[in-house]
Amino acid sequence: MDAKETPVKQPLRGAKRGKAAKVHKPAGGPGATEKLSATIRRGRKAEIREQARKLGLSDSAYVDEAIAAKLQLDALAEFVDELEERHGPFSEDEIQAALAAWPSAQDQ
């Protein structure tokens, strides 16, 4: 058992009454992790591995960073939607001013 994990007794579905299985739950705090299983398109795993290696990351670290970036984009999209609900759609001049203030956006 990892030093960051704490054994937790948790009943299993269909387990006999009074019986519980040991589950290892990561301790909280910075750097705490938990396992996730995901199904991805064929070939994507090799792409992830190749890009992660280029950046000196593990596959898991690369995927974690990608998920964090996607969550930030989703939050930003929700914020923009809320602004447009309150104030109406952005004008072309407002969009161009925002792009000029954020030059890296023009590269995309």
mmCIF file of N, CA, C and O in Angstrom, residues 3-73:
data_model
loop_
_atom_site.group_PDB
_atom_site.id
_atom_site.type_symbol
_atom_site.label_atom_id
_atom_site.label_comp_id
_atom_site.label_asym_id
_atom_site.label_seq_id
_atom_site.Cartn_x
_atom_site.Cartn_y
_atom_site.Cartn_z
ATOM 1 N N ALA A 3 2.112 5.056 0.649
ATOM 2 C CA ALA A 3 2.048 5.876 1.862
ATOM 3 C C ALA A 3 0.931 6.910 1.782
ATOM 4 O O ALA A 3 0.422 7.356 2.787
ATOM 5 N N LYS A 4 0.510 7.261 0.559
ATOM 6 C CA LYS A 4 -0.538 8.254 0.383
ATOM 7 C C LYS A 4 -1.934 7.639 0.401
ATOM 8 O O LYS A 4 -2.915 8.344 0.293
ATOM 9 N N GLU A 5 -2.032 6.328 0.477
ATOM 10 C CA GLU A 5 -3.327 5.671 0.440
ATOM 11 C C GLU A 5 -3.751 5.241 1.839
ATOM 12 O O GLU A 5 -2.941 4.870 2.662
ATOM 13 N N THR A 6 -5.042 5.304 2.049
ATOM 14 C CA THR A 6 -5.611 4.904 3.316
ATOM 15 C C THR A 6 -6.586 3.775 3.052
ATOM 16 O O THR A 6 -7.444 3.907 2.182
ATOM 17 N N PRO A 7 -6.479 2.635 3.743
ATOM 18 C CA PRO A 7 -7.440 1.570 3.497
ATOM 19 C C PRO A 7 -8.825 1.996 3.957
ATOM 20 O O PRO A 7 -8.987 2.609 5.004
ATOM 21 N N VAL A 8 -9.817 1.701 3.141
ATOM 22 C CA VAL A 8 -11.200 2.037 3.450
ATOM 23 C C VAL A 8 -12.026 0.777 3.271
ATOM 24 O O VAL A 8 -11.911 0.104 2.256
ATOM 25 N N LYS A 9 -12.851 0.463 4.230
ATOM 26 C CA LYS A 9 -13.743 -0.689 4.082
ATOM 27 C C LYS A 9 -15.013 -0.201 3.421
ATOM 28 O O LYS A 9 -15.626 0.763 3.870
ATOM 29 N N GLN A 10 -15.399 -0.902 2.360
ATOM 30 C CA GLN A 10 -16.570 -0.502 1.609
ATOM 31 C C GLN A 10 -17.286 -1.768 1.165
ATOM 32 O O GLN A 10 -16.660 -2.677 0.622
ATOM 33 N N PRO A 11 -18.601 -1.850 1.381
ATOM 34 C CA PRO A 11 -19.316 -3.054 0.976
ATOM 35 C C PRO A 11 -19.356 -3.190 -0.539
ATOM 36 O O PRO A 11 -19.432 -2.201 -1.250
ATOM 37 N N LEU A 12 -19.245 -4.407 -1.017
ATOM 38 C CA LEU A 12 -19.365 -4.684 -2.437
ATOM 39 C C LEU A 12 -20.813 -4.973 -2.765
ATOM 40 O O LEU A 12 -21.555 -5.519 -1.956
ATOM 41 N N ARG A 13 -21.234 -4.644 -3.971
ATOM 42 C CA ARG A 13 -22.583 -5.009 -4.402
ATOM 43 C C ARG A 13 -22.693 -6.514 -4.414
ATOM 44 O O ARG A 13 -21.816 -7.208 -4.891
ATOM 45 N N GLY A 14 -23.762 -7.006 -3.875
ATOM 46 C CA GLY A 14 -23.993 -8.446 -3.875
ATOM 47 C C GLY A 14 -23.178 -9.182 -2.833
ATOM 48 O O GLY A 14 -23.253 -10.398 -2.740
ATOM 49 N N ALA A 15 -22.365 -8.478 -2.056
ATOM 50 C CA ALA A 15 -21.572 -9.142 -1.027
ATOM 51 C C ALA A 15 -22.495 -9.557 0.114
ATOM 52 O O ALA A 15 -23.528 -8.957 0.349
ATOM 53 N N LYS A 16 -22.099 -10.607 0.819
ATOM 54 C CA LYS A 16 -22.906 -11.070 1.944
ATOM 55 C C LYS A 16 -22.938 -10.000 3.013
ATOM 56 O O LYS A 16 -21.989 -9.259 3.200
ATOM 57 N N ARG A 17 -24.035 -9.950 3.728
ATOM 58 C CA ARG A 17 -24.200 -8.985 4.804
ATOM 59 C C ARG A 17 -23.050 -9.104 5.795
ATOM 60 O O ARG A 17 -22.634 -10.181 6.161
ATOM 61 N N GLY A 18 -22.493 -7.954 6.182
ATOM 62 C CA GLY A 18 -21.412 -7.956 7.157
ATOM 63 C C GLY A 18 -20.035 -8.110 6.534
ATOM 64 O O GLY A 18 -19.043 -7.902 7.185
ATOM 65 N N LYS A 19 -19.968 -8.504 5.276
ATOM 66 C CA LYS A 19 -18.686 -8.646 4.589
ATOM 67 C C LYS A 19 -18.381 -7.355 3.848
ATOM 68 O O LYS A 19 -19.243 -6.740 3.254
ATOM 69 N N ALA A 20 -17.154 -6.937 3.877
ATOM 70 C CA ALA A 20 -16.742 -5.727 3.176
ATOM 71 C C ALA A 20 -15.395 -5.978 2.516
ATOM 72 O O ALA A 20 -14.606 -6.788 2.990
ATOM 73 N N ALA A 21 -15.172 -5.281 1.435
ATOM 74 C CA ALA A 21 -13.901 -5.393 0.717
ATOM 75 C C ALA A 21 -13.033 -4.199 1.056
ATOM 76 O O ALA A 21 -13.534 -3.117 1.327
ATOM 77 N N LYS A 22 -11.713 -4.411 1.064
ATOM 78 C CA LYS A 22 -10.797 -3.294 1.280
ATOM 79 C C LYS A 22 -10.612 -2.553 -0.029
ATOM 80 O O LYS A 22 -10.332 -3.153 -1.063
ATOM 81 N N VAL A 23 -10.796 -1.255 0.021
ATOM 82 C CA VAL A 23 -10.599 -0.395 -1.139
ATOM 83 C C VAL A 23 -9.533 0.612 -0.749
ATOM 84 O O VAL A 23 -9.563 1.161 0.345
ATOM 85 N N HIS A 24 -8.579 0.867 -1.637
ATOM 86 C CA HIS A 24 -7.527 1.831 -1.339
ATOM 87 C C HIS A 24 -7.930 3.177 -1.897
ATOM 88 O O HIS A 24 -8.078 3.336 -3.092
ATOM 89 N N LYS A 25 -8.132 4.114 -1.010
ATOM 90 C CA LYS A 25 -8.560 5.457 -1.379
ATOM 91 C C LYS A 25 -7.371 6.403 -1.220
ATOM 92 O O LYS A 25 -6.774 6.459 -0.154
ATOM 93 N N PRO A 26 -7.019 7.159 -2.281
ATOM 94 C CA PRO A 26 -5.898 8.085 -2.163
ATOM 95 C C PRO A 26 -6.185 9.149 -1.105
ATOM 96 O O PRO A 26 -7.301 9.620 -0.979
ATOM 97 N N ALA A 27 -5.167 9.527 -0.362
ATOM 98 C CA ALA A 27 -5.308 10.620 0.592
ATOM 99 C C ALA A 27 -5.483 11.917 -0.185
ATOM 100 O O ALA A 27 -5.013 12.051 -1.308
ATOM 101 N N GLY A 28 -6.159 12.894 0.394
ATOM 102 C CA GLY A 28 -6.390 14.166 -0.275
ATOM 103 C C GLY A 28 -5.144 15.024 -0.290
ATOM 104 O O GLY A 28 -4.094 14.654 0.217
ATOM 105 N N GLY A 29 -5.257 16.171 -0.896
ATOM 106 C CA GLY A 29 -4.149 17.115 -0.917
ATOM 107 C C GLY A 29 -3.519 17.209 -2.283
ATOM 108 O O GLY A 29 -3.852 16.467 -3.202
ATOM 109 N N PRO A 30 -2.597 18.159 -2.433
ATOM 110 C CA PRO A 30 -1.935 18.357 -3.722
ATOM 111 C C PRO A 30 -1.201 17.097 -4.169
ATOM 112 O O PRO A 30 -0.570 16.426 -3.374
ATOM 113 N N GLY A 31 -1.316 16.797 -5.430
ATOM 114 C CA GLY A 31 -0.618 15.635 -5.963
ATOM 115 C C GLY A 31 -1.357 14.320 -5.779
ATOM 116 O O GLY A 31 -0.905 13.292 -6.269
ATOM 117 N N ALA A 32 -2.478 14.339 -5.044
ATOM 118 C CA ALA A 32 -3.245 13.106 -4.869
ATOM 119 C C ALA A 32 -3.824 12.704 -6.221
ATOM 120 O O ALA A 32 -4.186 13.545 -7.032
ATOM 121 N N THR A 33 -3.852 11.435 -6.488
ATOM 122 C CA THR A 33 -4.355 10.950 -7.770
ATOM 123 C C THR A 33 -5.443 9.914 -7.556
ATOM 124 O O THR A 33 -5.610 9.386 -6.454
ATOM 125 N N GLU A 34 -6.168 9.657 -8.609
ATOM 126 C CA GLU A 34 -7.106 8.549 -8.620
ATOM 127 C C GLU A 34 -7.124 7.978 -10.021
ATOM 128 O O GLU A 34 -6.811 8.656 -10.986
ATOM 129 N N LYS A 35 -7.457 6.722 -10.109
ATOM 130 C CA LYS A 35 -7.396 5.998 -11.374
ATOM 131 C C LYS A 35 -8.700 6.206 -12.149
ATOM 132 O O LYS A 35 -9.772 6.249 -11.567
ATOM 133 N N LEU A 36 -8.567 6.328 -13.461
ATOM 134 C CA LEU A 36 -9.700 6.480 -14.361
ATOM 135 C C LEU A 36 -9.474 5.568 -15.555
ATOM 136 O O LEU A 36 -8.370 5.527 -16.099
ATOM 137 N N SER A 37 -10.499 4.871 -15.948
ATOM 138 C CA SER A 37 -10.411 4.049 -17.144
ATOM 139 C C SER A 37 -11.247 4.722 -18.220
ATOM 140 O O SER A 37 -12.376 5.135 -17.966
ATOM 141 N N ALA A 38 -10.679 4.877 -19.403
ATOM 142 C CA ALA A 38 -11.390 5.537 -20.497
ATOM 143 C C ALA A 38 -11.169 4.767 -21.785
ATOM 144 O O ALA A 38 -10.114 4.165 -21.990
ATOM 145 N N THR A 39 -12.145 4.810 -22.646
ATOM 146 C CA THR A 39 -12.030 4.196 -23.963
ATOM 147 C C THR A 39 -11.798 5.315 -24.969
ATOM 148 O O THR A 39 -12.518 6.313 -24.971
ATOM 149 N N ILE A 40 -10.763 5.160 -25.798
ATOM 150 C CA ILE A 40 -10.418 6.182 -26.780
ATOM 151 C C ILE A 40 -10.371 5.548 -28.172
ATOM 152 O O ILE A 40 -10.321 4.329 -28.315
ATOM 153 N N ARG A 41 -10.380 6.401 -29.181
ATOM 154 C CA ARG A 41 -10.337 5.902 -30.557
ATOM 155 C C ARG A 41 -9.047 5.164 -30.839
ATOM 156 O O ARG A 41 -7.990 5.504 -30.301
ATOM 157 N N ARG A 42 -9.142 4.158 -31.695
ATOM 158 C CA ARG A 42 -7.976 3.377 -32.087
ATOM 159 C C ARG A 42 -6.921 4.310 -32.671
ATOM 160 O O ARG A 42 -7.223 5.191 -33.453
ATOM 161 N N GLY A 43 -5.687 4.130 -32.254
ATOM 162 C CA GLY A 43 -4.578 4.950 -32.733
ATOM 163 C C GLY A 43 -4.283 6.146 -31.840
ATOM 164 O O GLY A 43 -3.189 6.701 -31.881
ATOM 165 N N ARG A 44 -5.253 6.557 -31.046
ATOM 166 C CA ARG A 44 -5.068 7.733 -30.188
ATOM 167 C C ARG A 44 -4.016 7.473 -29.110
ATOM 168 O O ARG A 44 -3.251 8.359 -28.762
ATOM 169 N N LYS A 45 -3.963 6.252 -28.612
ATOM 170 C CA LYS A 45 -3.000 5.907 -27.561
ATOM 171 C C LYS A 45 -1.571 6.156 -28.035
ATOM 172 O O LYS A 45 -0.758 6.742 -27.316
ATOM 173 N N ALA A 46 -1.270 5.762 -29.248
ATOM 174 C CA ALA A 46 0.073 5.972 -29.802
ATOM 175 C C ALA A 46 0.356 7.460 -29.962
ATOM 176 O O ALA A 46 1.479 7.919 -29.693
ATOM 177 N N GLU A 47 -0.647 8.228 -30.375
ATOM 178 C CA GLU A 47 -0.474 9.678 -30.517
ATOM 179 C C GLU A 47 -0.191 10.328 -29.161
ATOM 180 O O GLU A 47 0.674 11.199 -29.053
ATOM 181 N N ILE A 48 -0.935 9.904 -28.149
ATOM 182 C CA ILE A 48 -0.731 10.430 -26.795
ATOM 183 C C ILE A 48 0.668 10.109 -26.316
ATOM 184 O O ILE A 48 1.390 10.973 -25.818
ATOM 185 N N ARG A 49 1.058 8.859 -26.473
ATOM 186 C CA ARG A 49 2.379 8.420 -26.011
ATOM 187 C C ARG A 49 3.486 9.209 -26.715
ATOM 188 O O ARG A 49 4.430 9.677 -26.077
ATOM 189 N N GLU A 50 3.376 9.385 -28.032
ATOM 190 C CA GLU A 50 4.397 10.103 -28.795
ATOM 191 C C GLU A 50 4.496 11.561 -28.341
ATOM 192 O O GLU A 50 5.592 12.077 -28.102
ATOM 193 N N GLN A 51 3.363 12.222 -28.210
ATOM 194 C CA GLN A 51 3.376 13.629 -27.806
ATOM 195 C C GLN A 51 3.866 13.784 -26.360
ATOM 196 O O GLN A 51 4.623 14.698 -26.055
ATOM 197 N N ALA A 52 3.447 12.883 -25.493
ATOM 198 C CA ALA A 52 3.888 12.925 -24.091
ATOM 199 C C ALA A 52 5.404 12.796 -24.014
ATOM 200 O O ALA A 52 6.063 13.534 -23.278
ATOM 201 N N ARG A 53 5.967 11.872 -24.785
ATOM 202 C CA ARG A 53 7.415 11.666 -24.768
ATOM 203 C C ARG A 53 8.150 12.916 -25.253
ATOM 204 O O ARG A 53 9.182 13.290 -24.709
ATOM 205 N N LYS A 54 7.615 13.577 -26.292
ATOM 206 C CA LYS A 54 8.230 14.804 -26.801
ATOM 207 C C LYS A 54 8.303 15.867 -25.706
ATOM 208 O O LYS A 54 9.235 16.661 -25.672
ATOM 209 N N LEU A 55 7.295 15.880 -24.841
ATOM 210 C CA LEU A 55 7.224 16.888 -23.785
ATOM 211 C C LEU A 55 7.848 16.416 -22.477
ATOM 212 O O LEU A 55 7.841 17.141 -21.487
ATOM 213 N N GLY A 56 8.363 15.189 -22.470
ATOM 214 C CA GLY A 56 8.975 14.657 -21.260
ATOM 215 C C GLY A 56 7.967 14.314 -20.176
ATOM 216 O O GLY A 56 8.279 14.387 -18.993
ATOM 217 N N LEU A 57 6.756 13.950 -20.583
ATOM 218 C CA LEU A 57 5.695 13.622 -19.639
ATOM 219 C C LEU A 57 5.346 12.148 -19.720
ATOM 220 O O LEU A 57 5.562 11.510 -20.747
ATOM 221 N N SER A 58 4.750 11.649 -18.662
ATOM 222 C CA SER A 58 4.167 10.310 -18.722
ATOM 223 C C SER A 58 2.852 10.413 -19.486
ATOM 224 O O SER A 58 2.299 11.519 -19.654
ATOM 225 N N ASP A 59 2.345 9.283 -19.942
ATOM 226 C CA ASP A 59 1.046 9.281 -20.624
ATOM 227 C C ASP A 59 -0.023 9.871 -19.714
ATOM 228 O O ASP A 59 -0.852 10.681 -20.134
ATOM 229 N N SER A 60 -0.007 9.470 -18.445
ATOM 230 C CA SER A 60 -1.010 9.939 -17.489
ATOM 231 C C SER A 60 -0.915 11.446 -17.273
ATOM 232 O O SER A 60 -1.936 12.140 -17.222
ATOM 233 N N ALA A 61 0.293 11.974 -17.150
ATOM 234 C CA ALA A 61 0.468 13.417 -16.949
ATOM 235 C C ALA A 61 -0.022 14.187 -18.167
ATOM 236 O O ALA A 61 -0.675 15.228 -18.038
ATOM 237 N N TYR A 62 0.258 13.668 -19.357
ATOM 238 C CA TYR A 62 -0.188 14.325 -20.581
ATOM 239 C C TYR A 62 -1.708 14.365 -20.644
ATOM 240 O O TYR A 62 -2.305 15.411 -20.918
ATOM 241 N N VAL A 63 -2.348 13.236 -20.374
ATOM 242 C CA VAL A 63 -3.814 13.162 -20.403
ATOM 243 C C VAL A 63 -4.409 14.067 -19.331
ATOM 244 O O VAL A 63 -5.384 14.782 -19.569
ATOM 245 N N ASP A 64 -3.807 14.089 -18.139
ATOM 246 C CA ASP A 64 -4.304 14.944 -17.062
ATOM 247 C C ASP A 64 -4.236 16.415 -17.466
ATOM 248 O O ASP A 64 -5.187 17.175 -17.242
ATOM 249 N N GLU A 65 -3.126 16.832 -18.089
ATOM 250 C CA GLU A 65 -2.998 18.215 -18.550
ATOM 251 C C GLU A 65 -4.001 18.524 -19.655
ATOM 252 O O GLU A 65 -4.560 19.620 -19.705
ATOM 253 N N ALA A 66 -4.239 17.572 -20.532
ATOM 254 C CA ALA A 66 -5.210 17.772 -21.610
ATOM 255 C C ALA A 66 -6.620 17.941 -21.039
ATOM 256 O O ALA A 66 -7.386 18.800 -21.495
ATOM 257 N N ILE A 67 -6.947 17.150 -20.049
ATOM 258 C CA ILE A 67 -8.265 17.259 -19.424
ATOM 259 C C ILE A 67 -8.397 18.603 -18.710
ATOM 260 O O ILE A 67 -9.440 19.266 -18.809
ATOM 261 N N ALA A 68 -7.351 19.034 -18.016
ATOM 262 C CA ALA A 68 -7.387 20.334 -17.335
ATOM 263 C C ALA A 68 -7.610 21.462 -18.346
ATOM 264 O O ALA A 68 -8.401 22.383 -18.099
ATOM 265 N N ALA A 69 -6.930 21.388 -19.491
ATOM 266 C CA ALA A 69 -7.087 22.411 -20.528
ATOM 267 C C ALA A 69 -8.513 22.403 -21.077
ATOM 268 O O ALA A 69 -9.112 23.465 -21.286
ATOM 269 N N LYS A 70 -9.073 21.232 -21.302
ATOM 270 C CA LYS A 70 -10.443 21.118 -21.818
ATOM 271 C C LYS A 70 -11.441 21.677 -20.809
ATOM 272 O O LYS A 70 -12.388 22.377 -21.183
ATOM 273 N N LEU A 71 -11.238 21.398 -19.532
ATOM 274 C CA LEU A 71 -12.130 21.937 -18.502
ATOM 275 C C LEU A 71 -12.069 23.465 -18.471
ATOM 276 O O LEU A 71 -13.100 24.135 -18.305
ATOM 277 N N GLN A 72 -10.873 24.039 -18.661
ATOM 278 C CA GLN A 72 -10.748 25.495 -18.713
ATOM 279 C C GLN A 72 -11.473 26.067 -19.928
ATOM 280 O O GLN A 72 -12.157 27.091 -19.825
ATOM 281 N N LEU A 73 -11.342 25.410 -21.075
ATOM 282 C CA LEU A 73 -12.040 25.874 -22.276
ATOM 283 C C LEU A 73 -13.551 25.801 -22.097
ATOM 284 O O LEU A 73 -14.278 26.714 -22.514
#
